[in-house]
XYZ file of C-alpha atoms in Angstrom:
440
model
C 81.837 -52.834 81.032
C 83.861 -49.587 80.455
C 84.269 -47.065 83.312
C 81.974 -44.582 81.589
C 79.163 -47.201 81.109
C 79.168 -46.886 77.303
C 79.376 -50.578 76.806
C 76.227 -51.199 78.763
C 74.453 -48.660 76.712
C 75.507 -50.453 73.574
C 74.454 -53.807 74.951
C 71.007 -52.300 75.748
C 70.532 -51.067 72.237
C 71.691 -54.336 70.707
C 69.436 -56.371 73.092
C 66.368 -54.572 71.402
C 67.521 -55.446 67.922
C 67.972 -51.847 66.776
C 69.612 -51.992 63.222
C 72.982 -50.265 63.073
C 72.257 -49.067 66.649
C 70.940 -45.563 67.361
C 71.975 -42.839 64.864
C 73.910 -39.866 65.681
C 75.441 -41.040 68.958
C 78.617 -39.177 69.752
C 81.444 -41.607 71.031
C 78.831 -44.205 71.986
C 77.194 -41.774 74.490
C 73.439 -41.036 74.533
C 72.888 -38.133 72.274
C 69.636 -36.407 71.167
C 69.044 -37.234 67.472
C 69.598 -34.399 65.143
C 67.117 -35.636 62.506
C 63.701 -34.492 63.641
C 61.787 -36.123 60.711
C 59.481 -38.147 62.902
C 58.557 -35.210 65.050
C 57.909 -32.977 62.020
C 55.641 -35.657 60.491
C 53.838 -35.935 63.687
C 53.253 -32.227 63.874
C 52.300 -31.947 60.191
C 49.688 -34.760 60.458
C 48.150 -32.867 63.532
C 46.030 -30.886 60.896
C 44.236 -34.087 60.040
C 42.905 -34.370 63.647
C 41.833 -30.600 63.276
C 39.690 -31.627 60.174
C 38.136 -34.485 62.275
C 37.265 -32.202 65.143
C 35.862 -29.423 62.898
C 33.647 -31.669 60.772
C 32.485 -33.889 63.561
C 31.810 -30.655 65.348
C 29.860 -29.441 62.455
C 27.607 -32.710 62.395
C 27.112 -32.375 66.192
C 26.078 -28.670 65.808
C 29.195 -27.285 67.401
C 29.989 -24.963 64.460
C 28.386 -23.790 61.238
C 30.897 -25.365 58.752
C 29.504 -27.017 55.500
C 32.901 -28.286 54.359
C 36.655 -28.139 54.732
C 39.335 -27.729 52.175
C 42.693 -29.382 53.293
C 45.853 -27.619 52.053
C 44.002 -25.036 50.071
C 45.072 -21.295 50.751
C 45.635 -22.464 54.373
C 46.129 -25.666 56.389
C 42.311 -25.868 56.420
C 39.814 -23.567 54.842
C 36.283 -23.932 56.343
C 33.201 -23.090 54.245
C 30.822 -21.268 56.476
C 28.244 -20.607 53.727
C 27.239 -17.317 52.186
C 30.674 -17.023 50.568
C 32.482 -16.684 54.003
C 35.327 -18.795 55.183
C 37.440 -19.492 58.295
C 41.086 -19.907 57.525
C 42.646 -22.360 60.020
C 46.312 -22.762 60.842
C 47.361 -26.018 62.512
C 50.305 -25.202 64.774
C 52.021 -27.425 67.291
C 54.987 -27.468 69.633
C 56.502 -30.410 71.419
C 56.623 -28.578 74.639
C 53.279 -29.226 75.949
C 53.741 -26.634 78.763
C 54.575 -23.789 76.412
C 52.071 -20.928 75.643
C 51.866 -18.894 72.496
C 53.357 -15.413 72.815
C 53.450 -12.570 70.177
C 57.294 -13.115 69.777
C 57.111 -16.874 69.101
C 58.286 -17.917 65.762
C 55.361 -20.183 65.192
C 52.883 -17.386 65.965
C 54.680 -15.020 63.753
C 54.686 -17.603 61.009
C 50.954 -18.133 61.315
C 50.186 -14.406 61.282
C 52.360 -14.023 58.120
C 50.127 -16.519 56.254
C 47.021 -14.925 57.700
C 48.111 -11.453 56.557
C 48.485 -12.735 53.026
C 44.974 -14.123 53.024
C 43.626 -10.869 54.602
C 45.407 -8.810 51.994
C 43.976 -10.828 49.073
C 40.648 -12.069 50.364
C 39.923 -10.186 53.547
C 36.321 -9.508 52.664
C 35.621 -13.298 52.418
C 37.507 -14.403 55.648
C 35.251 -14.441 58.619
C 37.797 -15.668 61.192
C 41.402 -16.654 61.362
C 41.818 -19.733 63.725
C 45.002 -21.035 65.321
C 44.387 -24.626 66.027
C 47.016 -25.894 68.395
C 47.937 -28.429 71.144
C 48.813 -25.572 73.353
C 47.050 -22.307 74.489
C 48.000 -18.726 74.218
C 49.656 -16.994 77.027
C 47.279 -15.246 79.322
C 48.868 -12.853 82.083
C 47.871 -13.778 85.698
C 46.495 -11.327 88.237
C 50.034 -10.822 89.561
C 51.385 -9.638 86.235
C 52.719 -6.066 86.559
C 55.008 -5.249 83.457
C 53.230 -3.541 80.548
C 55.531 -5.427 78.155
C 54.547 -8.760 79.707
C 50.751 -8.021 79.223
C 51.563 -6.960 75.544
C 53.331 -10.203 74.872
C 50.068 -11.956 75.180
C 48.272 -12.563 71.884
C 45.023 -12.531 73.688
C 45.660 -9.140 75.162
C 46.726 -7.799 71.805
C 43.556 -9.170 70.185
C 41.436 -7.638 72.922
C 43.112 -4.244 72.317
C 42.620 -4.522 68.648
C 38.987 -5.381 68.979
C 38.392 -2.375 71.200
C 39.829 0.083 68.669
C 38.837 1.207 65.210
C 42.316 1.362 63.678
C 46.061 0.659 64.261
C 46.668 4.279 64.992
C 44.211 4.340 67.914
C 46.153 1.402 69.787
C 47.473 2.358 73.269
C 51.074 1.543 74.146
C 52.591 -0.865 74.548
C 50.368 -2.709 72.088
C 50.884 -0.264 69.312
C 54.690 -1.015 69.373
C 54.097 -4.759 69.723
C 51.832 -4.718 66.657
C 54.364 -2.683 64.718
C 57.103 -5.065 65.729
C 54.824 -7.974 64.547
C 54.139 -6.056 61.392
C 57.890 -5.744 60.618
C 58.464 -9.489 61.301
C 55.614 -10.781 58.932
C 56.331 -8.130 56.307
C 52.831 -6.694 56.020
C 51.491 -3.234 56.821
C 50.303 -2.547 60.475
C 46.772 -2.073 59.238
C 46.631 -5.581 57.699
C 48.088 -7.118 60.862
C 45.469 -4.986 62.927
C 42.552 -6.533 60.819
C 43.951 -10.039 61.242
C 44.171 -9.539 65.130
C 40.522 -8.465 65.045
C 39.476 -11.747 63.526
C 41.961 -14.134 65.212
C 40.751 -16.965 67.387
C 42.486 -19.758 69.348
C 41.321 -23.246 69.402
C 42.777 -25.841 71.674
C 43.062 -29.290 70.030
C 44.040 -32.669 71.513
C 47.421 -33.399 72.965
C 50.097 -33.942 70.431
C 51.613 -37.115 71.801
C 48.358 -39.110 71.670
C 45.895 -37.348 69.537
C 45.035 -40.379 67.512
C 43.923 -42.120 70.841
C 41.273 -39.334 71.134
C 39.607 -40.090 67.773
C 37.137 -42.397 69.578
C 36.218 -39.739 72.062
C 35.745 -37.096 69.439
C 33.615 -39.392 67.272
C 31.467 -40.514 70.131
C 29.816 -37.128 70.369
C 28.476 -37.265 66.896
C 24.731 -38.174 67.231
C 25.112 -40.971 64.667
C 27.603 -42.676 66.912
C 26.316 -42.202 70.419
C 25.425 -45.903 70.764
C 28.566 -47.389 69.413
C 30.894 -49.640 71.460
C 34.521 -48.372 71.836
C 35.871 -50.754 69.205
C 33.659 -49.371 66.638
C 34.278 -45.717 67.714
C 37.997 -46.309 67.338
C 37.494 -47.655 63.817
C 35.079 -44.972 62.666
C 37.501 -42.221 63.951
C 40.296 -43.826 61.957
C 38.238 -43.699 58.764
C 37.366 -40.050 59.031
C 41.041 -39.300 59.975
C 42.130 -41.262 56.902
C 39.723 -39.292 54.738
C 41.364 -36.008 55.912
C 44.781 -37.478 54.941
C 43.542 -38.344 51.491
C 42.377 -34.809 50.941
C 45.718 -33.513 51.946
C 47.488 -35.453 49.459
C 44.773 -34.717 46.687
C 43.772 -38.273 46.184
C 41.777 -38.166 43.085
C 41.146 -41.063 40.862
C 43.202 -41.344 37.576
C 40.044 -40.882 35.405
C 39.155 -37.679 37.370
C 42.635 -36.284 36.826
C 42.717 -37.092 33.171
C 39.137 -36.303 32.275
C 39.102 -32.824 33.768
C 40.786 -29.707 32.331
C 43.693 -27.931 33.890
C 43.277 -25.009 36.200
C 44.900 -21.697 35.074
C 47.869 -22.481 37.404
C 48.518 -25.790 35.572
C 47.114 -28.141 38.156
C 44.281 -30.657 37.417
C 40.946 -29.366 38.644
C 40.171 -32.768 40.032
C 43.203 -32.500 42.340
C 41.947 -29.276 43.661
C 38.407 -30.552 44.105
C 39.915 -33.628 45.905
C 40.858 -31.355 48.729
C 37.354 -30.746 49.852
C 35.441 -32.887 52.363
C 31.859 -32.030 53.371
C 30.214 -32.596 56.632
C 27.640 -34.807 54.856
C 30.479 -36.800 53.459
C 31.854 -37.384 56.935
C 28.418 -38.369 58.150
C 28.073 -40.919 55.395
C 31.529 -42.348 56.271
C 30.286 -42.816 59.771
C 26.902 -44.259 58.643
C 28.578 -46.688 56.197
C 31.010 -48.144 58.703
C 30.525 -51.962 58.776
C 29.426 -53.812 61.840
C 26.230 -54.780 63.482
C 26.597 -52.419 66.341
C 26.864 -49.368 64.119
C 23.427 -47.545 64.332
C 22.037 -45.555 61.543
C 19.837 -42.542 62.185
C 16.360 -44.062 62.883
C 14.450 -41.295 61.187
C 12.227 -42.456 58.408
C 12.019 -45.932 59.861
C 10.042 -48.439 57.869
C 6.724 -49.536 59.493
C 6.562 -53.232 59.427
C 3.314 -55.165 59.263
C 1.804 -52.763 56.520
C 2.598 -54.724 53.406
C -1.053 -54.613 52.234
C -0.693 -50.932 51.649
C 2.625 -51.096 49.981
C 1.779 -53.808 47.344
C -0.165 -51.540 44.967
C 2.383 -48.777 45.073
C 5.276 -51.196 44.424
C 3.516 -52.746 41.549
C 2.592 -49.434 39.881
C 6.227 -48.218 40.382
C 7.731 -51.181 38.843
C 5.437 -51.268 35.968
C 6.172 -47.563 35.291
C 9.776 -48.284 35.391
C 9.597 -51.094 32.811
C 10.260 -53.859 35.401
C 6.775 -54.927 36.158
C 7.820 -58.577 35.005
C 9.993 -58.880 38.040
C 7.257 -57.587 40.639
C 6.246 -61.050 41.792
C 9.807 -61.975 42.652
C 10.445 -58.813 44.457
C 7.173 -58.844 46.101
C 7.682 -62.452 47.558
C 11.189 -61.413 48.750
C 9.591 -58.290 50.493
C 7.024 -60.576 52.309
C 9.988 -62.829 53.390
C 12.073 -59.871 54.432
C 9.341 -58.402 56.598
C 8.430 -61.682 58.228
C 12.209 -62.108 59.086
C 12.569 -58.681 60.473
C 9.423 -58.941 62.581
C 10.581 -62.221 64.065
C 13.811 -60.449 65.067
C 11.735 -57.543 66.626
C 9.768 -60.147 68.654
C 12.687 -62.121 69.975
C 14.973 -59.110 70.751
C 13.307 -55.565 70.197
C 16.542 -53.729 70.677
C 18.754 -55.857 68.371
C 15.749 -56.119 65.881
C 15.476 -52.229 65.795
C 19.254 -51.946 65.153
C 19.079 -54.570 62.374
C 16.032 -52.710 60.677
C 17.742 -49.240 60.897
C 21.041 -50.720 59.560
C 19.418 -52.624 56.603
C 17.081 -49.758 55.811
C 19.799 -47.187 55.651
C 22.107 -49.366 53.517
C 19.495 -50.079 51.004
C 18.122 -46.552 50.902
C 21.759 -45.454 49.953
C 22.199 -48.173 47.336
C 18.723 -47.719 45.792
C 19.069 -43.934 45.607
C 22.503 -44.161 44.241
C 21.212 -46.382 41.485
C 18.462 -43.986 40.674
C 20.951 -41.109 40.410
C 23.518 -43.076 38.307
C 20.953 -43.722 35.545
C 18.831 -40.624 35.961
C 19.853 -39.356 32.518
C 19.129 -42.669 30.758
C 16.026 -42.878 28.448
C 12.909 -43.840 30.285
C 12.691 -47.196 28.465
C 16.065 -48.364 29.672
C 16.357 -46.547 33.034
C 14.160 -48.852 35.112
C 15.847 -52.164 33.939
C 19.379 -50.710 34.547
C 18.416 -49.629 37.974
C 17.015 -53.071 38.712
C 20.074 -54.757 37.390
C 22.355 -52.454 39.521
C 20.394 -53.248 42.704
C 20.677 -56.999 41.976
C 24.317 -56.640 41.625
C 24.938 -54.467 44.587
C 22.671 -56.769 46.976
C 24.750 -59.774 45.797
C 28.070 -57.805 46.547
C 26.708 -56.656 49.949
C 25.596 -60.147 50.985
C 28.705 -61.952 49.903
C 31.506 -59.302 50.357
C 30.298 -56.804 53.095
C 28.337 -59.337 55.177
C 29.103 -57.668 58.534
C 27.585 -54.352 57.310
C 24.243 -56.022 56.663
C 24.202 -58.438 59.547
C 25.057 -61.315 57.209
C 21.578 -61.539 55.840
C 20.651 -63.418 52.720
C 20.672 -61.584 49.404
C 16.916 -62.177 49.153
C 16.309 -60.181 52.366
C 18.311 -57.213 50.866
C 16.277 -57.284 47.717
C 13.103 -57.611 49.705
C 14.023 -54.516 51.509
C 14.486 -52.739 48.340
C 10.902 -53.552 47.642
C 9.653 -52.446 50.998
C 11.444 -49.203 50.460
C 9.959 -48.682 47.028
C 6.547 -49.575 48.296
C 6.943 -46.990 51.031
C 7.969 -44.303 48.541
C 11.671 -43.948 49.240
C 12.724 -44.436 45.680
C 11.332 -45.267 42.253
C 12.416 -47.509 39.438
C 13.395 -44.600 37.139
C 9.970 -43.017 36.805
C 7.880 -41.412 39.473
C 4.128 -42.035 40.009
C 1.937 -39.523 38.401
C 0.663 -38.286 41.692
C 2.111 -38.285 45.205
C 1.226 -41.355 47.160
C 3.181 -40.207 50.219
C 4.630 -42.717 52.569
C 2.133 -45.485 52.861
C 0.910 -46.418 56.305
C -1.226 -49.379 55.051
C -4.851 -49.066 54.076
């Protein structure tokens, strides 16, 4: 070992099989790496967690967002309905103990982008949100210096909300806002309006934000009964969806089949930036696994087949697939018997299974209806029928965990039960409304 200990440092690195050793080490001494690519990527991907928080929050009733656009005008653009939007900046710092101040470079950069939106689309922007792993600086009761008060974004925002215009601001806030105006390159009046709309939102810690995905997702009503392993996987799926939106992950056909926008981009790539709250809900509902519970609303009433038979027969005949009625009906009888036995042996598990299978098949049957809705009536029903046959085969053999590994006949029987209970038609609705049959 050398006198300065550098040999032991080299041995330590080599013992951990680090290829070429650690980069940028000066004279073999421990040296902070100059390339911050990993840290930059970590901070950049933090906006995905912002999307997860905001859309899961929408599903749980914590905000009024209908959808979010990733990397469109801002890091995130939230659709509030009625032509109003919240523009959201995702800003992070590696110093978890730091606080945002009016003079911080990151805060100035955020305000610069917000001023651009305010200048161009101010009437449509409801709020500007700074979503961050740290909070803004708030003075303590012992703070005395006016300039310290004025360095607090929350104090500046409060002053702006109390005044009708920039010219009415009191000192030192007027000087601070003018300095901020000079830094961002927009008129004081524009910065003033941004401050009146600016909100701060505290996100998860930067170092372990992915570990909090399960906790975030667990508060969504559809996930309240999930075990932790499923919560983690569901959170990852929603997070990944945010990533895909950020990189404009549209299909090749969508990119090539759509015209270009005036700025030269494919319209499909712009549309791919959008994720709706309903889409996130569907991602959560479609997650495979017997412990993943679907919403129990609209639950089928077992033991009521006598009332469903006539409805199912008429629907299938109207759809041009009456010849397959006997097959579907026998499978429906078998499916109901199987599910009732499950309910008798283990009511809780049986209810989970019923909810899961019902929701999966409602999605598949209604998707088939929608896909062929423009077909002529004489071909629509048979095509829907064939699609359901194909999808039940795929679900039974390829996505068995999602449907409790039941036989394909049980899934097809579920389709019959759902049609008999008026959840979908075979391409042509009945001439009058039967309603959901309770069995008569």
